[in-house]
CSV table of C-alpha atoms in Angstrom, one decimal:
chain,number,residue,atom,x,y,z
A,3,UNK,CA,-20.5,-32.0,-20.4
A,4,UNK,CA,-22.6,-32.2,-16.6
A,5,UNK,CA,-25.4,-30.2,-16.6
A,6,UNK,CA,-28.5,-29.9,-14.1
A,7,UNK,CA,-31.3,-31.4,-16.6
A,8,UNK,CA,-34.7,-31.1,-16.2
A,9,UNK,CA,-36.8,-33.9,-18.1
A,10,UNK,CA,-40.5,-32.6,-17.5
A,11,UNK,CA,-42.5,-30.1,-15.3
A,12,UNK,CA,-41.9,-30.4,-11.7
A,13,UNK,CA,-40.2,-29.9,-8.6
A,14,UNK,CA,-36.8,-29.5,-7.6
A,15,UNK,CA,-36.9,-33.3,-6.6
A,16,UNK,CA,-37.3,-34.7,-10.3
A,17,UNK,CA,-34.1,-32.3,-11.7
A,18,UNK,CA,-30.8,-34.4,-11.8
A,19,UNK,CA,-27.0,-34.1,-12.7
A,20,UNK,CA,-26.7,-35.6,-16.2
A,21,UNK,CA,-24.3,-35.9,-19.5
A,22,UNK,CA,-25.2,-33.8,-22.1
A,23,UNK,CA,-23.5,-32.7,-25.4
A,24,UNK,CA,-21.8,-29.3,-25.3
A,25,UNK,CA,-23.4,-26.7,-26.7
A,26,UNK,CA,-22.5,-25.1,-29.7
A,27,UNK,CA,-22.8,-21.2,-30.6
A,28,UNK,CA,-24.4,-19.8,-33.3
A,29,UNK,CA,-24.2,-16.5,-35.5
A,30,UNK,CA,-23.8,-13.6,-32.8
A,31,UNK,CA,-23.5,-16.4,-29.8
A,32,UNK,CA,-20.7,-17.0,-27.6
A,33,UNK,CA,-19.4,-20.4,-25.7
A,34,UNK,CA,-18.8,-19.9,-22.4
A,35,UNK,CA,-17.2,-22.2,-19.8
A,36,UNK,CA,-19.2,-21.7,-16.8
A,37,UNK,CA,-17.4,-20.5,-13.3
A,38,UNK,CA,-20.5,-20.0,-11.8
A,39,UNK,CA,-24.2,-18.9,-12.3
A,40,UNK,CA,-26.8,-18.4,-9.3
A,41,UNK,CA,-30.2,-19.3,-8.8
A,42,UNK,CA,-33.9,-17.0,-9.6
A,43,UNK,CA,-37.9,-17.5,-7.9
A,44,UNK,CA,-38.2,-17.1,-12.0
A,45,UNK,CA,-36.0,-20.5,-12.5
A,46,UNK,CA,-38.8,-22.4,-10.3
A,47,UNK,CA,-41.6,-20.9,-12.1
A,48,UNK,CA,-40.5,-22.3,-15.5
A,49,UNK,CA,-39.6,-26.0,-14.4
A,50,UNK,CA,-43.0,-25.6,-12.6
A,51,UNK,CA,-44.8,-25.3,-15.6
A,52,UNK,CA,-46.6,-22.0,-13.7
A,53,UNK,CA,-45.8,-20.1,-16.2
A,54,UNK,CA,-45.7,-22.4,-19.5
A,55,UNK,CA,-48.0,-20.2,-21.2
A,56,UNK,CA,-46.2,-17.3,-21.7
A,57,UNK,CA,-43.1,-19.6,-21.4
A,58,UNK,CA,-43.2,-22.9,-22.7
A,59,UNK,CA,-40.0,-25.1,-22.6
A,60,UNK,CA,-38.4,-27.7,-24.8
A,61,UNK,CA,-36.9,-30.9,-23.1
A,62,UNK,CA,-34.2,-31.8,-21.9
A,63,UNK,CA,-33.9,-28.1,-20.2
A,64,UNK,CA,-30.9,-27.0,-18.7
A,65,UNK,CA,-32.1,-24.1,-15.8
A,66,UNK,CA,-29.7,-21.2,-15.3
A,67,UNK,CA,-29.6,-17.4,-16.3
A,68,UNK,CA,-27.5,-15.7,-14.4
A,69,UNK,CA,-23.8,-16.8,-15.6
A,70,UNK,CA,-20.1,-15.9,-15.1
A,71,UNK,CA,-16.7,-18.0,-17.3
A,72,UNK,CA,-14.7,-17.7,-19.7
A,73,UNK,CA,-15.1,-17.8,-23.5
A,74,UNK,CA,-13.9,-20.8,-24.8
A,75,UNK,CA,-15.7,-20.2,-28.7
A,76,UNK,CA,-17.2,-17.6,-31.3
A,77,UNK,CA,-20.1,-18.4,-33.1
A,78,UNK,CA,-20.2,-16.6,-36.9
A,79,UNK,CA,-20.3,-12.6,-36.7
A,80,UNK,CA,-20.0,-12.1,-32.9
A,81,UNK,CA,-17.7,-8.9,-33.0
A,82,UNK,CA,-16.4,-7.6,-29.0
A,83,UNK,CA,-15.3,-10.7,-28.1
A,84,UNK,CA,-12.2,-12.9,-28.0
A,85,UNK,CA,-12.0,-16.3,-26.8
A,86,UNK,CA,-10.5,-16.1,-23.1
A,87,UNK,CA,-12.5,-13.1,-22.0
A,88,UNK,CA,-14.1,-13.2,-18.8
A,89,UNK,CA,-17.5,-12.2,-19.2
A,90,UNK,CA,-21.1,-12.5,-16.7
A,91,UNK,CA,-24.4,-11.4,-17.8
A,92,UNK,CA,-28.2,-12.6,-18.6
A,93,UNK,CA,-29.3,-15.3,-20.6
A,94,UNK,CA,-32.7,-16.5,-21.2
A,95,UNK,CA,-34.5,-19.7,-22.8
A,96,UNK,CA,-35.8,-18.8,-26.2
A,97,UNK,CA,-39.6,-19.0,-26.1
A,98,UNK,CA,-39.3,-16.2,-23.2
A,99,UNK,CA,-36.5,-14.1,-25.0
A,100,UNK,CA,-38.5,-13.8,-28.0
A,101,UNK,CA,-41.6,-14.1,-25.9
A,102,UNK,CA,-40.9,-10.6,-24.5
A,103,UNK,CA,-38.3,-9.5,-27.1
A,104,UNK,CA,-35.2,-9.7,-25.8
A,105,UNK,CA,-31.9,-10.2,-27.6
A,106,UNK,CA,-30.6,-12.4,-24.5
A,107,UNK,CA,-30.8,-16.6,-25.4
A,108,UNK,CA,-28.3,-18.8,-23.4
A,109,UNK,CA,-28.6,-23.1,-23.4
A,110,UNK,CA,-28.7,-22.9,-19.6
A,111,UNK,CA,-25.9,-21.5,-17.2
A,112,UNK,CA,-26.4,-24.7,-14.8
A,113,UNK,CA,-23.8,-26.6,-16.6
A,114,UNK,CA,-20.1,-26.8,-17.8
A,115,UNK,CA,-20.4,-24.9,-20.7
A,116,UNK,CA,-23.0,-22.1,-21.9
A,117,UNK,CA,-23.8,-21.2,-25.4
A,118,UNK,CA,-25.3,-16.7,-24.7
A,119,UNK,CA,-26.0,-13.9,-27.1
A,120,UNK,CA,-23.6,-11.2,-27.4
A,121,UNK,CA,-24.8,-7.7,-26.9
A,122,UNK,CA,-26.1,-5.5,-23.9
A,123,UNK,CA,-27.0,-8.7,-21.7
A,124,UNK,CA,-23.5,-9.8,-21.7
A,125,UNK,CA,-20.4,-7.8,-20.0
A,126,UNK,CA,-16.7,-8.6,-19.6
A,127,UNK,CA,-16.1,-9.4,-15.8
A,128,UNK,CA,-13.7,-6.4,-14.2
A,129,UNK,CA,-10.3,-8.5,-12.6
A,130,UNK,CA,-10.9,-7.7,-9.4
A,131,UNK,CA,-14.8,-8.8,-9.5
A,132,UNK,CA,-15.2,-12.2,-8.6
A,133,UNK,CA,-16.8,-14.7,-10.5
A,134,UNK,CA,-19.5,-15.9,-8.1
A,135,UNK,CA,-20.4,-12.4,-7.0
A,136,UNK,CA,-20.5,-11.6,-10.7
A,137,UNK,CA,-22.9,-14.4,-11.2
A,138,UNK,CA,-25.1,-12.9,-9.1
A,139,UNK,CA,-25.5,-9.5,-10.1
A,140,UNK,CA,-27.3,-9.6,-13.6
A,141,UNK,CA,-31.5,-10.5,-13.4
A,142,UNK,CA,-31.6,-9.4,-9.7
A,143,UNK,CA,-29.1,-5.9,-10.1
A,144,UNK,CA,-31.0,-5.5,-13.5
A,145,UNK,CA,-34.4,-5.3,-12.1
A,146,UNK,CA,-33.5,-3.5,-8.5
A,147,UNK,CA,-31.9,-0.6,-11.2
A,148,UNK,CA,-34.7,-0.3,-13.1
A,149,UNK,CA,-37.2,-0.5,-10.1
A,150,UNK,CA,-35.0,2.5,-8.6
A,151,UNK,CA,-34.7,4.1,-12.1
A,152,UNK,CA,-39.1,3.8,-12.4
A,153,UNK,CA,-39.2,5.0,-8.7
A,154,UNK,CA,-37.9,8.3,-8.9
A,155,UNK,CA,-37.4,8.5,-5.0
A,156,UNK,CA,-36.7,11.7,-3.7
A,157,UNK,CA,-34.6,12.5,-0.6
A,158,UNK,CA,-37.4,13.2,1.5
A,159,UNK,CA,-39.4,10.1,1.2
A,160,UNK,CA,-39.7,7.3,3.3
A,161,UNK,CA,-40.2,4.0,0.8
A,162,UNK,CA,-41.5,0.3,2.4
A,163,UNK,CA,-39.4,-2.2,0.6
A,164,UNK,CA,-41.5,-5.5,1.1
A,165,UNK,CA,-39.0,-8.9,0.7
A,166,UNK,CA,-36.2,-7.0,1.6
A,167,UNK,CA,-33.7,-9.6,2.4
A,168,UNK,CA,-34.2,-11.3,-0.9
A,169,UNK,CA,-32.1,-10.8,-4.0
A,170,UNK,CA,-33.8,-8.0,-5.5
A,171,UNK,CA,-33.8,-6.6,-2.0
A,172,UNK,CA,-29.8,-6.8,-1.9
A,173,UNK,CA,-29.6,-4.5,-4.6
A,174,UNK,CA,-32.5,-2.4,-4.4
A,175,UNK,CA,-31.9,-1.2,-0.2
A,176,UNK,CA,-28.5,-0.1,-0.4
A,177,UNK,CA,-28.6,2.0,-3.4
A,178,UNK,CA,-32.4,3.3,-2.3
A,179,UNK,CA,-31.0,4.1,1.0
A,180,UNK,CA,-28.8,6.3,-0.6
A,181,UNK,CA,-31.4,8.5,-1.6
A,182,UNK,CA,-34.7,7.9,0.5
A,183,UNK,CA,-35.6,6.7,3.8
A,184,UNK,CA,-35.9,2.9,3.8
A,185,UNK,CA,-38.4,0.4,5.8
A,186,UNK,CA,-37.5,-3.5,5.3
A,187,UNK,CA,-39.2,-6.2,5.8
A,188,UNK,CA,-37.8,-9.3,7.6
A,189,UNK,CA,-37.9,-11.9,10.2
A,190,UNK,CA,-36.4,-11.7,13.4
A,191,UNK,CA,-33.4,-12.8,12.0
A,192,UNK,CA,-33.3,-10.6,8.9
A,193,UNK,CA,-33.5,-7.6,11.3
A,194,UNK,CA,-29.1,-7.2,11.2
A,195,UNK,CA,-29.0,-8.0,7.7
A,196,UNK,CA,-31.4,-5.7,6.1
A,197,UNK,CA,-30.2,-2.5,8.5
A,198,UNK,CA,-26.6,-3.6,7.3
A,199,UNK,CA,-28.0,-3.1,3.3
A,200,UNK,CA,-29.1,0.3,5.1
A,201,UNK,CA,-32.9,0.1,6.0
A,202,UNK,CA,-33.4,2.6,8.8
A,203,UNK,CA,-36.3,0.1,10.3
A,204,UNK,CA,-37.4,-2.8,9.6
A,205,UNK,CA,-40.8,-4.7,10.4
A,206,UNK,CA,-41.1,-8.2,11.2
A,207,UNK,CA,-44.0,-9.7,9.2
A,208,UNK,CA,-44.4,-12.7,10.4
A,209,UNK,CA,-45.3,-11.3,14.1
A,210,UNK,CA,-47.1,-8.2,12.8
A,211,UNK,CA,-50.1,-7.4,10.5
A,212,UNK,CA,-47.8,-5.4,7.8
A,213,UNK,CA,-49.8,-3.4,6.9
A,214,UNK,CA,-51.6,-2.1,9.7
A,215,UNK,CA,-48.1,-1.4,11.8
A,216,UNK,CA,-46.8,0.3,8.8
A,217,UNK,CA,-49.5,2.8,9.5
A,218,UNK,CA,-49.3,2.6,13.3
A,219,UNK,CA,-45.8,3.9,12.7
A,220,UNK,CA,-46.9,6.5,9.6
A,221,UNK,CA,-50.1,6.8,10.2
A,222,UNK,CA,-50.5,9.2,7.1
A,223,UNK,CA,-48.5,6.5,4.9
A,224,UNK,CA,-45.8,6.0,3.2
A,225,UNK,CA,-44.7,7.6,-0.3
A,226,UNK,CA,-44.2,4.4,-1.8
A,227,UNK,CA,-43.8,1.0,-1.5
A,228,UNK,CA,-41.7,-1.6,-3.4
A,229,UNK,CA,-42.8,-4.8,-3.3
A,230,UNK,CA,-40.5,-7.9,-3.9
A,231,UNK,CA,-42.4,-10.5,-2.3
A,232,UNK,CA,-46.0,-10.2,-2.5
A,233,UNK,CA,-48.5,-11.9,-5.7
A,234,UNK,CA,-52.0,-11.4,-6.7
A,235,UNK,CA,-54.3,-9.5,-4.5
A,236,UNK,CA,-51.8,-8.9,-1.9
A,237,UNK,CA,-50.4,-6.5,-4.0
A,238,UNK,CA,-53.1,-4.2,-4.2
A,239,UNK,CA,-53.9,-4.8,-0.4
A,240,UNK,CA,-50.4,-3.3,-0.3
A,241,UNK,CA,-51.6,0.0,-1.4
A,242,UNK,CA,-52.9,0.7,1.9
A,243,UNK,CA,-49.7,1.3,3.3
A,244,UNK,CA,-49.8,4.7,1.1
A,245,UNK,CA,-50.4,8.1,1.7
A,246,UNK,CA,-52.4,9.8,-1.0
A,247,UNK,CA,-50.9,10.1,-4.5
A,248,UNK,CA,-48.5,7.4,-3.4
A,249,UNK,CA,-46.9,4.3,-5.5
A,250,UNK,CA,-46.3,1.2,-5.4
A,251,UNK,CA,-43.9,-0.5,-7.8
A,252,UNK,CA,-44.1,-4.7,-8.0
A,253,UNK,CA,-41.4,-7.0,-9.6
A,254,UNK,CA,-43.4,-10.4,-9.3
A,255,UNK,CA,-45.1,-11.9,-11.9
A,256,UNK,CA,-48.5,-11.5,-12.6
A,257,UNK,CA,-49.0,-8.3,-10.6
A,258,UNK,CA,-52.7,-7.3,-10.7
A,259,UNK,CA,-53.3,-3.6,-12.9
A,260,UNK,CA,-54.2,-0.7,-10.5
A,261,UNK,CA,-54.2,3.0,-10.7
A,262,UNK,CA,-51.0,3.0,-8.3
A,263,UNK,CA,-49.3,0.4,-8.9
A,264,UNK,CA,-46.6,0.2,-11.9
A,265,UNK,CA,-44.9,-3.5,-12.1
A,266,UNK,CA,-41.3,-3.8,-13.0
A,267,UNK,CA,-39.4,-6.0,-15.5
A,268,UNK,CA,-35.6,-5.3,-15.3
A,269,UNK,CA,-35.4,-7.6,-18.1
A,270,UNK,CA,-36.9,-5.3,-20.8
A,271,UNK,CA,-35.9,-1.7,-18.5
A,272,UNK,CA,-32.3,-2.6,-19.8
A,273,UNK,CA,-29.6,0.1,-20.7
A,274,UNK,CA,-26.4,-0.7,-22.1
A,275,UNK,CA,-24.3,0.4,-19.2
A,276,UNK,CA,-26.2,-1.9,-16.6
A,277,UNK,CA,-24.2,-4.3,-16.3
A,278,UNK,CA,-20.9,-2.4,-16.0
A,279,UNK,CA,-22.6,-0.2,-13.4
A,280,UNK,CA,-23.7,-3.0,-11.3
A,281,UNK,CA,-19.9,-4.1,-11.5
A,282,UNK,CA,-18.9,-0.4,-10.3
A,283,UNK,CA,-21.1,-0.5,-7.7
A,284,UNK,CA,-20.1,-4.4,-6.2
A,285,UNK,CA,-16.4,-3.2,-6.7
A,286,UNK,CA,-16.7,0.2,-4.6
A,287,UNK,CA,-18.8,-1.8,-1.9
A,288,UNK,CA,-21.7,0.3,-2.4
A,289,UNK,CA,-23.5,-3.3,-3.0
A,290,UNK,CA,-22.4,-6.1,-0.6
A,291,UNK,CA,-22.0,-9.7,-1.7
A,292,UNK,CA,-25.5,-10.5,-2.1
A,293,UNK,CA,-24.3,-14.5,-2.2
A,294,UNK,CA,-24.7,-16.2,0.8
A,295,UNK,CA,-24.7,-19.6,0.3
A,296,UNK,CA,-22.8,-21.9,-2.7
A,297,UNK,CA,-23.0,-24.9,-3.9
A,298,UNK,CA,-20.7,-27.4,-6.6
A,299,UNK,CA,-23.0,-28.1,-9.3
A,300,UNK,CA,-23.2,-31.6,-8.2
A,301,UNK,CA,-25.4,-30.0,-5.3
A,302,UNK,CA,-27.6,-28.2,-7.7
A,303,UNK,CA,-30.6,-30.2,-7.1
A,304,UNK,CA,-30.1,-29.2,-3.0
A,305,UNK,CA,-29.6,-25.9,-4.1
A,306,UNK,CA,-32.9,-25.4,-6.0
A,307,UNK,CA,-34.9,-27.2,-3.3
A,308,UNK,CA,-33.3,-24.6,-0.9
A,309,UNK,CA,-34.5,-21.8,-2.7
A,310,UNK,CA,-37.7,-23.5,-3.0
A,311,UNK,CA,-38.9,-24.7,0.4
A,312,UNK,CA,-36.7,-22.1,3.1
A,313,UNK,CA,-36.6,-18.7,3.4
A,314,UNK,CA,-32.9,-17.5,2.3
A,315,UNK,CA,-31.2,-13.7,1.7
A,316,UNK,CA,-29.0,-12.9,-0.8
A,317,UNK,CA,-28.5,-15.2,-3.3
A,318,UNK,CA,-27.9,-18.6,-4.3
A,319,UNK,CA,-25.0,-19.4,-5.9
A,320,UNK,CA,-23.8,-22.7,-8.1
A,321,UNK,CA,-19.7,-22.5,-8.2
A,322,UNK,CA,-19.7,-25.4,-11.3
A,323,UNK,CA,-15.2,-24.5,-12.0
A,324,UNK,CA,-14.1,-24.3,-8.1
A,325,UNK,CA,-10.6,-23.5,-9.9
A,326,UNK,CA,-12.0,-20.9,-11.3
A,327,UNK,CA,-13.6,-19.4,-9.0
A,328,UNK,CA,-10.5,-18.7,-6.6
């Protein structure tokens, strides 16, 4: 089969399309063919080597862990399933599945074929969902649930969603919008996009100091504050932004521990009707296509440097069975 192959730590540059053998599933595992599967910060990370402590990989790795196909094989026991289901969901490498103790292991979803666990990380795909919208839903929708499910925003609070146009963001504005009063960030350009999601203002931080016109607009502070975007220190400088007794919650890795600030794994905040709620809510058009751009899987490698070196929205999306995908 062609998979996007990853021989050592690196960038984007060094990954390449290559022949590998098809994957076989194991007890409780499924085979998928792969339709398509769309593109995570946390992908980068891994193949970086940033994060090869807590995650440590075994090469040849295939990247990938958002997925959409079709089941083309059963591994022993897996029960739910018949082969020529449509299914999307989350699969993970298996030093950080057991690493955090998830029951979600796939061989990659950047390839023809896809061997993931069956169970609450894996969903069959409504008809009328499509396949590349579907491949996009699962590590972003998972975490912007259980950042709005950790959040408890009330009606009358006004919440500072920092990285709005991102993936995560796609998810998390519109449904928080439906609750609270939201401010995105954005460039320029991301102004139209983030008040379609719903953000009732948005500030531009690349010509402002963030913080500081946050507060020239509420001077008393915000209630809380999601942040998407911002690492380390930033974080906590972050806080500033809040009024008294306010939160912050933080989905990036490694946030810093302070008293207000509560980081978010959707990965490990999972409930068993995730998935099928993130399909409800793509379906009724409560979430809008969060893809906006796709690319064959012989454009993978452009793909990931994309997502590496520009600023997108939405997400990325590798569309490996075109046929498919119609």
């Amino acid at each position: 089969m062609k998979a996007l192959v990853v021989r050592a730590y690196g960038a984007p540059d060094s990954f390449a399309v290559e022949d590998l053998p098809t994957p076989e599933p194991g007890p409780g595992q499924l085979q998928v063919r792969v339709t398509a599967a769309s593109l995570n910060p946390a992908d980068l990370l891994m193949t970086a080597g940033t994060i090869r402590e807590m995650v440590p990989l075994d090469f040849p790795f295939v990247p990938g862990t958002d997925v959409a196909g079709t089941v083309t094989g059963l591994g022993p026991g897996t029960e739910g399933y018949e082969v020529g289901d449509e299914v999307f969901g989350f699969g993970a490498p298996p030093s950080f599945a057991s690493g955090v103790g998830i029951p979600a292991v796939t061989s990659g979803a950047l390839a023809e074929y896809a061997v993931l666990q069956a169970g609450p990380y894996l969903a069959k795909r409504p008809p009328k969902l499509s396949p590349t919208v579907a491949a996009a839903l699962p590590s972003t929708g998972m975490t912007g649930l259980a950042v709005l499910e950790l959040g408890r925003f009330q009606p009358d609070e006004t919440v500072l969603v920092i990285g709005a146009p991102g993936g995560i963001g796609s998810v998390v504005v519109p449904l928080l919008a439906r609750r609270s009063t939201v401010i995105a960030t954005g460039t320029t350009g991301d102004r139209e996009y983030v008040r379609g999601m719903g953000a009732a203002d948005v500030v531009d931080h690349q010509r402002t100091d963030l913080i500081e016109e946050v507060l020239r607009r509420h001077p008393q502070g915000v209630d809380a504050v999601v942040n998407l975007a911002l690492k380390g220190e930033d974080v906590i400088a972050a806080t500033r932004a809040l009024r008294p007794g306010g939160r912050l919650l933080s989905t990036t890795p490694g946030t810093p521990s302070h008293p207000a600030v509560t980081t978010v794994m959707g990965t490990t905040n999972l409930k068993a009707d995730t998935l099928p709620t993130l399909a409800e809510h793509a379906l009724d058009g409560t979430l809008p296509d969060p893809v906006t751009r796709a690319y064959p899987l012989s454009g993978a490698v452009r793909a990931y440097r994309d997502l590496a070196g520009s600023h997108t929205r939405g997400k990325l999306v590798v569309v490996v069975d075109a046929e498919a995908a119609r």
